[in-house]
XYZ file of C-alpha atoms in Angstrom:
663
model
C -5.735 -21.823 -18.418
C -3.926 -18.581 -19.152
C -0.256 -17.700 -18.994
C 0.570 -16.333 -15.583
C 1.598 -12.686 -15.945
C 3.298 -11.801 -12.700
C 2.343 -8.311 -11.628
C 1.907 -6.863 -8.213
C -1.855 -7.156 -8.567
C -1.563 -10.918 -8.486
C 0.038 -10.998 -5.063
C -3.071 -11.635 -3.026
C -2.524 -10.431 0.494
C -5.753 -9.960 2.398
C -6.092 -6.747 4.356
C -8.480 -6.683 7.272
C -9.051 -3.274 8.925
C -9.278 -2.423 12.582
C -6.699 -4.188 14.735
C -5.826 -4.537 18.355
C -2.083 -4.811 18.913
C -0.937 -7.593 21.207
C 1.460 -6.747 24.008
C 4.886 -8.348 23.547
C 7.861 -6.950 25.432
C 11.557 -7.739 25.487
C 12.612 -9.854 28.431
C 9.128 -11.201 29.173
C 9.887 -14.810 28.212
C 7.684 -17.218 30.151
C 8.267 -20.655 31.632
C 5.414 -21.981 29.486
C 7.193 -20.839 26.337
C 10.401 -22.577 27.402
C 8.558 -25.774 28.352
C 6.883 -26.047 24.955
C 8.246 -29.139 23.178
C 6.698 -28.585 19.767
C 4.844 -25.911 17.894
C 1.151 -25.931 18.614
C -0.014 -25.868 14.980
C 3.014 -27.359 13.197
C 4.554 -30.270 15.067
C 7.211 -30.691 12.370
C 8.582 -27.161 12.851
C 12.258 -27.064 13.810
C 11.824 -23.551 15.197
C 9.246 -20.768 15.292
C 9.227 -16.997 15.461
C 7.148 -16.334 18.577
C 6.976 -12.698 17.645
C 8.579 -10.209 15.303
C 8.027 -6.484 15.639
C 9.275 -3.621 13.520
C 8.903 0.107 14.091
C 9.883 2.508 11.324
C 10.180 6.123 12.464
C 11.827 9.337 11.311
C 14.251 11.643 13.114
C 15.501 15.066 12.129
C 18.997 16.534 12.268
C 20.061 20.049 11.448
C 21.826 20.384 8.047
C 21.061 16.729 7.313
C 17.295 16.653 7.374
C 15.192 13.593 8.043
C 16.672 10.136 8.587
C 14.904 6.797 8.727
C 15.147 4.388 11.628
C 14.061 0.750 11.530
C 13.919 -0.986 14.898
C 13.280 -4.733 14.666
C 12.811 -7.251 17.465
C 12.701 -11.060 17.264
C 11.837 -13.804 19.734
C 12.575 -17.284 18.343
C 11.948 -20.692 19.894
C 14.169 -23.673 19.010
C 12.287 -26.989 18.928
C 14.746 -29.349 17.228
C 18.478 -29.529 16.604
C 17.827 -28.785 12.920
C 16.531 -25.409 14.107
C 19.713 -24.323 15.884
C 20.734 -22.225 12.883
C 17.907 -19.853 13.748
C 20.088 -18.662 16.623
C 22.448 -17.160 14.047
C 21.289 -13.981 12.356
C 22.704 -11.496 9.871
C 21.515 -8.192 8.443
C 23.054 -6.452 5.406
C 23.316 -2.655 5.199
C 24.360 -0.280 2.445
C 27.581 1.778 2.412
C 27.855 2.584 -1.300
C 26.195 6.009 -1.359
C 27.796 8.909 -3.176
C 25.955 11.777 -1.473
C 24.644 10.205 1.727
C 26.288 8.919 4.882
C 26.733 5.146 5.238
C 23.899 3.198 6.802
C 24.505 2.254 10.424
C 23.349 -0.986 12.028
C 23.679 -2.243 15.581
C 22.382 -5.261 17.515
C 21.183 -4.903 21.074
C 19.345 -6.725 23.875
C 20.481 -10.122 22.582
C 19.745 -12.834 25.157
C 19.392 -16.627 25.154
C 16.848 -18.060 27.592
C 16.911 -21.619 28.935
C 14.991 -23.490 31.611
C 17.296 -24.859 34.307
C 15.877 -26.650 37.328
C 12.534 -25.009 36.672
C 14.008 -21.517 36.621
C 14.664 -19.214 33.662
C 18.355 -18.579 33.015
C 19.651 -15.773 30.793
C 22.852 -15.689 28.758
C 23.655 -12.347 27.175
C 25.478 -11.996 23.873
C 29.033 -10.734 24.265
C 31.401 -9.223 21.719
C 32.689 -12.652 20.672
C 29.300 -13.504 19.170
C 28.969 -10.336 17.082
C 30.648 -9.845 13.719
C 30.916 -7.150 11.033
C 31.786 -8.275 7.496
C 32.400 -6.507 4.195
C 30.291 -8.083 1.450
C 31.476 -5.907 -1.446
C 32.194 -2.248 -2.209
C 28.583 -1.279 -1.563
C 27.439 -3.629 1.193
C 28.438 -4.711 4.666
C 26.633 -6.989 7.092
C 26.441 -7.508 10.819
C 25.989 -11.007 12.212
C 25.322 -12.494 15.617
C 25.698 -16.027 16.914
C 23.668 -16.409 20.065
C 25.342 -18.093 23.085
C 24.329 -21.217 25.003
C 21.700 -22.260 22.485
C 20.217 -25.761 22.609
C 16.966 -27.499 21.823
C 14.283 -25.783 23.884
C 16.059 -22.418 24.022
C 14.448 -19.097 23.203
C 16.616 -16.393 21.664
C 15.627 -12.755 21.710
C 17.366 -9.788 20.115
C 16.751 -6.509 18.359
C 18.636 -4.360 15.902
C 18.449 -0.744 14.780
C 19.130 0.321 11.199
C 19.699 4.049 10.607
C 19.792 5.443 7.076
C 19.571 8.776 5.288
C 18.151 6.974 2.246
C 14.427 7.646 2.310
C 13.629 6.288 -1.159
C 12.597 2.905 0.197
C 11.553 1.668 3.579
C 13.174 -1.619 4.619
C 11.156 -4.630 3.439
C 9.229 -6.333 6.223
C 8.626 -10.086 5.925
C 5.630 -11.568 7.708
C 6.374 -15.130 6.597
C 9.340 -17.489 6.792
C 10.108 -21.174 6.308
C 9.181 -21.661 9.962
C 5.869 -20.657 11.598
C 5.366 -17.098 12.837
C 3.031 -16.727 15.810
C 2.808 -12.951 15.654
C 4.275 -10.312 13.344
C 3.722 -6.587 13.687
C 4.944 -3.818 11.396
C 4.431 -0.168 12.352
C 5.384 2.963 10.445
C 5.340 6.550 11.691
C 5.723 8.706 8.606
C 5.726 12.527 8.670
C 3.104 14.084 6.427
C 5.862 15.408 4.154
C 6.523 11.928 2.728
C 4.096 9.920 0.610
C 4.992 6.250 0.105
C 3.506 3.696 -2.252
C 2.935 0.335 -0.548
C 2.896 -3.058 -2.208
C 1.881 -6.173 -0.323
C 2.944 -9.626 -1.416
C 1.830 -13.077 -0.415
C -1.250 -14.999 0.620
C -1.529 -14.243 4.320
C -4.346 -12.361 6.047
C -3.057 -9.027 7.340
C -4.901 -6.788 9.785
C -4.248 -3.086 9.230
C -4.921 0.267 10.818
C -4.006 3.842 9.897
C -4.282 7.103 11.844
C -3.319 10.733 11.347
C -1.740 11.988 14.581
C 0.541 14.718 15.876
C 4.256 14.057 15.596
C 7.498 15.819 16.450
C 11.245 15.446 16.283
C 13.752 17.035 18.629
C 17.076 18.179 17.236
C 20.056 20.346 18.126
C 20.536 23.495 16.044
C 23.811 25.133 15.013
C 24.004 26.939 18.361
C 23.716 23.655 20.291
C 20.214 24.546 21.348
C 17.475 21.918 21.444
C 14.557 22.599 19.159
C 11.454 20.687 18.211
C 9.954 20.213 14.770
C 6.221 19.598 14.945
C 4.117 18.064 12.198
C 1.267 15.701 11.479
C 2.215 12.101 10.763
C 0.552 8.955 9.460
C 0.836 6.018 11.813
C 0.170 2.682 10.113
C 0.084 -0.768 11.637
C 0.034 -4.208 9.993
C -0.389 -7.389 12.013
C -0.348 -11.052 11.024
C -1.078 -13.908 13.413
C -0.443 -17.643 13.217
C 1.346 -17.359 9.886
C 2.085 -20.797 8.393
C 5.546 -21.429 6.968
C 6.107 -20.827 3.295
C 7.297 -24.070 1.776
C 9.133 -24.907 -1.390
C 6.866 -26.826 -3.726
C 7.322 -28.778 -6.905
C 7.220 -26.647 -10.040
C 8.059 -23.287 -8.450
C 10.536 -20.655 -9.629
C 11.519 -18.893 -6.384
C 9.135 -19.469 -3.514
C 10.396 -16.278 -1.843
C 8.660 -14.280 -4.589
C 5.410 -15.265 -2.870
C 6.532 -14.710 0.707
C 4.126 -12.452 2.616
C 5.850 -9.085 2.910
C 5.327 -5.343 2.561
C 7.352 -2.994 0.340
C 7.268 0.808 0.434
C 8.693 3.225 -2.130
C 8.800 7.021 -1.823
C 6.457 8.556 -4.388
C 6.670 12.271 -3.551
C 7.513 14.852 -0.897
C 5.389 17.875 0.000
C 7.151 20.284 2.335
C 5.445 23.531 3.404
C 6.358 26.437 1.146
C 7.935 24.133 -1.460
C 6.483 22.583 -4.606
C 5.569 18.902 -4.536
C 8.561 16.852 -5.659
C 8.078 13.543 -7.445
C 10.460 10.811 -6.279
C 8.900 7.848 -8.043
C 11.765 6.302 -9.967
C 11.122 5.560 -13.633
C 12.782 2.982 -15.807
C 14.235 5.844 -17.864
C 15.818 7.248 -14.730
C 17.212 3.830 -13.839
C 18.704 3.445 -17.329
C 20.356 6.889 -17.266
C 21.773 6.316 -13.792
C 23.241 2.953 -14.717
C 24.804 4.204 -17.945
C 26.293 7.164 -16.084
C 28.233 4.794 -13.824
C 31.854 4.448 -14.901
C 31.730 0.656 -14.525
C 28.846 0.420 -16.980
C 28.633 3.180 -19.598
C 32.366 3.888 -19.790
C 33.206 0.191 -20.022
C 30.790 -0.284 -22.935
C 32.624 2.463 -24.827
C 35.928 0.583 -24.699
C 36.542 -1.379 -27.910
C 40.014 -0.728 -29.365
C 41.377 -3.791 -27.593
C 39.088 -5.983 -29.733
C 40.025 -4.731 -33.203
C 42.875 -7.119 -34.042
C 41.012 -10.275 -33.000
C 37.857 -9.101 -34.739
C 39.687 -8.685 -38.057
C 41.072 -12.203 -37.786
C 37.803 -13.982 -36.995
C 35.609 -12.050 -39.461
C 37.868 -12.239 -42.496
C 35.692 -12.777 -45.629
C 32.492 -13.015 -43.554
C 29.864 -10.606 -44.836
C 26.398 -11.546 -43.520
C 25.393 -10.172 -40.141
C 23.881 -13.510 -39.130
C 27.157 -15.326 -39.621
C 29.118 -12.500 -38.012
C 26.948 -12.774 -34.943
C 27.491 -16.530 -34.754
C 31.263 -16.230 -35.158
C 31.665 -13.407 -32.626
C 29.435 -15.081 -30.055
C 31.242 -18.420 -30.338
C 34.625 -16.678 -30.144
C 33.787 -14.819 -26.922
C 32.033 -17.847 -25.435
C 35.102 -20.029 -26.033
C 37.680 -17.421 -25.044
C 36.146 -16.038 -21.863
C 35.618 -17.881 -18.604
C 33.039 -16.788 -16.054
C 34.355 -16.352 -12.497
C 30.860 -17.120 -11.065
C 30.369 -13.491 -9.985
C 27.059 -11.786 -10.773
C 26.266 -8.111 -11.269
C 25.863 -5.612 -14.088
C 28.885 -3.471 -13.204
C 32.405 -4.486 -14.135
C 34.952 -5.324 -11.473
C 38.446 -5.214 -12.971
C 37.240 -3.778 -16.283
C 36.713 -5.255 -19.742
C 40.289 -4.730 -20.965
C 41.842 -6.582 -18.015
C 39.135 -9.263 -18.159
C 39.798 -9.822 -21.873
C 43.514 -10.068 -21.195
C 42.944 -12.550 -18.340
C 40.234 -14.389 -20.313
C 38.204 -14.355 -17.088
C 35.552 -11.983 -15.840
C 32.225 -11.461 -14.154
C 28.858 -11.445 -15.937
C 29.096 -7.769 -16.912
C 32.657 -7.975 -18.199
C 32.041 -10.979 -20.439
C 28.782 -9.734 -21.914
C 30.098 -6.160 -22.308
C 32.981 -7.613 -24.328
C 30.413 -9.484 -26.426
C 28.326 -6.313 -26.932
C 31.339 -4.221 -27.928
C 32.637 -6.779 -30.413
C 29.199 -7.236 -31.986
C 28.890 -3.468 -32.367
C 32.292 -3.343 -34.047
C 31.019 -6.072 -36.368
C 28.193 -3.776 -37.477
C 25.407 -5.362 -35.416
C 22.936 -3.345 -33.383
C 23.052 -4.601 -29.793
C 22.150 -3.308 -26.326
C 22.418 -4.567 -22.753
C 19.446 -6.192 -21.038
C 19.217 -6.134 -17.236
C 17.918 -9.294 -15.561
C 17.038 -10.337 -12.060
C 17.864 -14.029 -11.784
C 15.298 -16.413 -10.317
C 17.081 -16.689 -6.988
C 17.365 -12.868 -6.812
C 13.605 -12.377 -7.083
C 11.205 -10.378 -9.233
C 11.606 -6.572 -9.392
C 8.763 -4.780 -7.627
C 9.759 -1.151 -8.291
C 12.006 0.446 -10.928
C 15.373 0.337 -9.180
C 19.031 -0.312 -9.856
C 19.267 -2.788 -6.989
C 16.508 -4.982 -8.390
C 18.868 -6.500 -10.967
C 21.936 -8.683 -10.650
C 22.663 -9.873 -14.210
C 23.141 -8.426 -17.691
C 22.973 -10.041 -21.140
C 23.002 -8.796 -24.749
C 20.111 -8.225 -27.131
C 21.075 -8.076 -30.817
C 18.778 -7.066 -33.649
C 19.198 -8.241 -37.241
C 16.554 -7.637 -39.879
C 13.924 -6.841 -37.276
C 14.583 -10.060 -35.332
C 15.709 -9.777 -31.726
C 18.292 -12.279 -30.507
C 19.188 -12.537 -26.839
C 22.697 -13.757 -25.972
C 24.722 -14.674 -22.888
C 28.363 -15.674 -23.359
C 29.100 -16.484 -19.705
C 27.956 -20.104 -20.020
C 29.608 -22.553 -22.384
C 26.422 -24.154 -23.726
C 24.074 -21.217 -24.257
C 23.129 -20.336 -27.845
C 20.977 -17.796 -29.630
C 17.861 -17.104 -27.536
C 18.903 -19.789 -25.064
C 19.798 -18.292 -21.684
C 20.877 -20.008 -18.453
C 17.782 -21.396 -16.748
C 18.066 -19.074 -13.752
C 17.845 -16.080 -16.111
C 14.352 -17.044 -17.308
C 12.768 -14.785 -14.726
C 9.714 -13.280 -16.411
C 10.889 -9.894 -17.696
C 14.188 -8.153 -18.394
C 14.816 -4.473 -19.113
C 16.652 -3.401 -22.292
C 18.351 -0.071 -21.618
C 20.049 2.464 -23.886
C 22.478 5.277 -23.192
C 19.851 7.926 -24.020
C 17.759 6.772 -21.056
C 15.132 4.939 -23.064
C 14.274 1.395 -22.095
C 11.849 -1.366 -22.952
C 10.591 -4.547 -21.388
C 11.977 -7.823 -22.709
C 10.034 -11.047 -22.319
C 12.507 -13.656 -21.102
C 10.042 -16.547 -21.318
C 10.727 -18.629 -24.457
C 7.932 -18.619 -27.016
C 9.281 -21.587 -28.988
C 8.728 -25.001 -27.441
C 11.633 -27.239 -26.599
C 11.086 -30.741 -27.946
C 12.131 -34.217 -26.803
C 11.566 -37.082 -29.233
C 12.006 -40.735 -28.223
C 11.866 -43.634 -30.696
C 11.925 -47.039 -29.023
C 11.775 -50.524 -30.522
C 11.618 -53.557 -28.268
C 11.061 -57.305 -28.304
C 10.930 -59.850 -25.510
C 10.895 -63.577 -24.914
C 8.800 -65.809 -22.722
C 11.478 -65.838 -20.014
C 10.840 -62.142 -19.349
C 13.945 -60.789 -21.059
C 13.447 -57.670 -23.145
C 15.837 -55.990 -25.558
C 15.690 -53.138 -27.965
C 17.004 -49.785 -29.138
C 16.241 -46.226 -28.081
C 16.934 -43.095 -30.107
C 16.420 -39.715 -28.456
C 16.598 -36.138 -29.695
C 16.661 -32.987 -27.524
C 16.291 -29.438 -28.839
C 16.407 -25.841 -27.586
C 16.291 -25.636 -23.775
C 16.148 -29.404 -23.408
C 19.430 -29.598 -25.334
C 20.909 -26.820 -23.188
C 19.847 -28.582 -19.966
C 21.417 -31.815 -21.170
C 24.702 -30.152 -22.108
C 24.875 -28.086 -18.956
C 24.329 -31.174 -16.809
C 26.124 -33.914 -18.710
C 28.533 -32.497 -21.301
C 31.484 -32.613 -18.913
C 30.618 -35.924 -17.289
C 32.480 -39.117 -18.103
C 30.491 -41.269 -20.565
C 30.617 -44.365 -18.360
C 29.347 -42.379 -15.386
C 26.557 -40.912 -17.497
C 25.504 -44.352 -18.758
C 25.330 -45.560 -15.150
C 23.043 -42.626 -14.292
C 20.906 -43.360 -17.344
C 20.585 -47.046 -16.417
C 19.349 -46.040 -12.965
C 16.990 -43.442 -14.407
C 15.444 -46.045 -16.714
C 14.685 -48.514 -13.960
C 17.849 -50.595 -14.067
C 18.177 -51.426 -17.774
C 21.534 -52.503 -19.176
C 22.880 -50.165 -21.889
C 25.333 -50.970 -24.686
C 26.555 -49.390 -27.943
C 25.954 -45.875 -26.660
C 26.355 -43.073 -29.233
C 25.783 -39.327 -28.883
C 26.102 -36.484 -31.389
C 26.382 -32.713 -30.826
C 26.908 -33.078 -27.099
C 29.442 -30.262 -26.752
C 29.846 -29.022 -30.329
C 27.456 -27.729 -32.995
C 25.370 -26.178 -30.230
C 22.789 -24.846 -32.670
C 21.895 -28.434 -33.566
C 19.801 -30.779 -31.409
C 21.429 -33.553 -29.397
C 20.993 -37.049 -30.843
C 21.471 -39.994 -28.514
C 21.083 -43.733 -29.187
C 21.822 -47.000 -27.460
C 20.792 -50.629 -27.236
C 19.352 -51.992 -24.024
C 18.459 -55.186 -22.223
C 16.304 -55.684 -19.128
C 14.584 -58.371 -17.096
C 12.259 -56.192 -14.990
C 10.029 -54.543 -17.587
C 7.260 -57.142 -17.717
C 5.484 -59.675 -15.555
C 4.620 -63.281 -16.468
C 1.750 -64.943 -14.608
C 0.800 -68.372 -15.837
C 0.053 -68.120 -19.545
C -0.234 -64.343 -19.529
C 2.327 -61.572 -19.978
C 1.685 -58.108 -18.522
C 3.593 -55.153 -19.953
C 3.454 -51.394 -19.318
C 3.110 -49.830 -22.790
C 5.548 -46.986 -22.037
C 7.948 -49.370 -20.297
C 10.656 -47.402 -18.422
C 9.067 -44.080 -19.443
C 5.971 -44.875 -17.360
C 4.946 -42.201 -14.845
C 3.849 -43.828 -11.594
C 3.226 -40.781 -9.403
C 1.238 -37.605 -9.820
C 3.617 -34.670 -9.148
C 0.681 -32.658 -7.807
C -0.526 -34.217 -4.565
C -1.478 -31.241 -2.388
C -5.140 -30.630 -1.701
C -4.723 -26.994 -2.661
C -2.022 -24.649 -3.835
C -1.518 -20.893 -3.546
C 1.616 -20.389 -5.594
C 1.651 -20.463 -9.402
C 2.902 -23.604 -11.151
C 6.174 -22.976 -12.935
C 7.320 -25.185 -15.831
C 10.163 -22.924 -17.003
C 9.501 -23.014 -20.744
C 7.070 -24.547 -23.252
C 7.844 -28.239 -23.720
C 6.726 -31.019 -26.047
C 7.578 -34.683 -25.467
C 6.876 -37.284 -28.135
C 7.233 -41.057 -27.781
C 7.115 -43.543 -30.659
C 7.201 -47.069 -29.245
C 7.112 -50.286 -31.249
C 6.843 -53.591 -29.376
C 7.197 -56.954 -31.119
C 4.857 -59.690 -29.888
C 6.702 -62.991 -29.270
C 5.744 -66.086 -31.244
C 2.966 -68.116 -29.695
C 1.253 -65.134 -28.057
C -1.606 -62.877 -28.994
C -3.051 -59.680 -27.584
C -5.754 -60.325 -25.034
C -6.287 -56.649 -24.147
C -4.751 -53.262 -24.628
C -5.389 -49.941 -22.866
C -7.740 -47.620 -24.635
C -6.291 -44.440 -26.035
C -6.923 -41.097 -24.415
C -6.893 -37.540 -25.689
C -6.694 -34.961 -22.898
C -6.644 -31.202 -23.205
C -7.297 -28.314 -20.884
C -10.075 -25.924 -21.817
C -7.724 -23.492 -23.549
C -5.452 -26.188 -24.999
C -2.414 -25.071 -23.022
C -1.855 -28.634 -21.750
C -2.256 -31.597 -24.065
C -1.763 -35.333 -23.607
C -2.395 -37.835 -26.384
C -2.034 -41.571 -25.910
C -2.840 -44.029 -28.667
C -1.889 -47.582 -29.639
C -2.779 -50.114 -32.262
C -1.798 -53.624 -33.302
C -0.371 -54.340 -36.734
C 0.314 -58.064 -37.285
C 2.885 -59.032 -34.644
C 3.676 -55.479 -33.512
C 2.078 -52.984 -31.186
C 2.552 -49.318 -32.121
C 2.255 -46.721 -29.371
C 2.295 -42.958 -29.885
C 2.343 -40.584 -26.918
C 2.576 -36.813 -26.925
C 2.540 -34.454 -23.961
C 2.666 -30.720 -24.375
C 2.768 -27.749 -22.026
C 2.486 -24.545 -24.020
C 3.071 -22.080 -21.177
C 6.027 -21.470 -18.904
C 3.717 -21.090 -15.911
C 0.059 -21.154 -14.931
C -1.800 -19.585 -12.035
C -2.664 -21.462 -8.867
C -6.333 -21.005 -9.718
C -6.163 -23.861 -12.203
C -4.447 -26.211 -9.745
C -7.474 -28.519 -9.195
C -7.821 -28.977 -12.949
C -4.063 -29.506 -13.299
C -4.019 -32.100 -10.536
C -6.893 -34.002 -12.165
C -5.218 -33.730 -15.579
C -2.046 -35.416 -14.328
C -4.002 -37.991 -12.342
C -5.623 -39.156 -15.575
C -2.201 -39.353 -17.220
C -0.823 -41.463 -14.380
C -3.899 -43.703 -14.293
C -3.841 -44.494 -18.002
C -0.130 -45.306 -17.894
C -0.724 -47.880 -15.153
C -2.907 -49.952 -17.472
C -1.135 -52.965 -18.962
C -0.934 -54.662 -22.299
C -1.981 -58.274 -21.657
C -0.739 -61.050 -23.927
C -1.949 -64.628 -23.653
C -0.400 -67.815 -24.866
C -2.128 -69.310 -27.895
């Protein structure tokens, strides 16, 4: 079992040549489609895309050059009331260009179809159901809310996106969380443009490609119509009966594995001109980002920090301690406004004054103060888990920025936006495979965001019970690294009584008393230590003269988390994790051990997953030691059968009971 390195080569999308396009036309909704009560291959589907078609083509305009047009058509069937949201649709478009005209987007041919008295009725979308919204300085979106939609309806609409940005073609998704009966993506690309295509997902795609004659009519400066003739590459990609992509247990972002096609401009080759390379490099991305006033200029600001820095670093010499003091100071002082991005909004000076800012403002303040403290530090761009995994080098692939300090050859990654992060402990949604460290000179390097050091949970439990079935004891727990961060992030602000109630429910209804916790919201570099006493009446079973007890008591796992017959997506654990259990059970007077489960020592072929389970009797006590370990943050779907069997054995052995009999 090897660590799953996510590269484009691992997105397995089957390509089958030679296709025959199916004929789907707007307005050709049938009675049979409207009468359909459930999806033919997925009866649980709340809705289905009956067809989706996209045509990407180029037009030419004098003094502007080529523009890109993306015409997309949908026909969607609503099967259940939970699917009514599929009658609402929105499309974002970009307006933040410096040298290009804003993108333009318009909806058209939007109709809702219903069956009334055996006849097809049509309700067209009017202006009241169409909206235009500003998302931020760079993005707007258009939305529609289809009229007269109910269970059984079919909605049909199309939109046209026009853009002068030829660097990327719009992404086309073949797969959604509802079934797709038919999806067709066509591109008509003049021979002057060479695009690199990347296919993602696990869906069979039929493809075809032809070199044909193309042309574009345009009006010259004298208002005369002219025609530009050229050869063009016509490509077609078709997917049929596409199953829905479903969220699964142990997955980072299931949309990373959604069947789709991405195209990036590699080069242009116009007649009489040299070939021009457009493939964006990471160095180009770094230089472009640093050149932006809300990035590079903001990182140069630091005078506003001098007075506070002198106060907090008085008599502190070592860089390690300086880093700790500066990080804690910024973490405590600044408050994140929940806004992402790697550009500042109001600027670092105003954010510092307000003690509130977005991700970039807070971590830029941290970077600047660390630099003033004599520590080498640079920004690291991240795409959070929900934002997806970058496919091409691009500024828009990232939505987060953190700091990477270096002291004595050791790299330390820091994020001051969250109150419980520490050195090399990032928010969980930032653990998205790789980040990109960038410098003002345009150089950059890849940063592995996956933790290499295992987080560890240690549980020490002592218990005794009587012949009436009452059990009592003490539990001491310790959580370190990401397990400590998860605990703090989830429970540090919660009322202790409320937390104890949650814990009692988690541990199968035990009754907790004398609860004590250390380092819950302070001393974040230290592990969390938790202890309490407990009582319970439901942890064992008495039948006649025999007592039956689960060795791991309320830690027992009763269900295998992997129940699917097969799996296509990788299995994501987040970070390496070790769990250790030391359990001591006192045998009541008048009883002896009749049988105990045998120990087990499981390991995958490469040792990346380990489970050890052992117990022995020593006089009137039973000692149980359990250790589970996952050494990788994720594994490929190819090992799923072995993983499923591995956990089945764990569950099976934990179901076996200790049996005591009365002497």
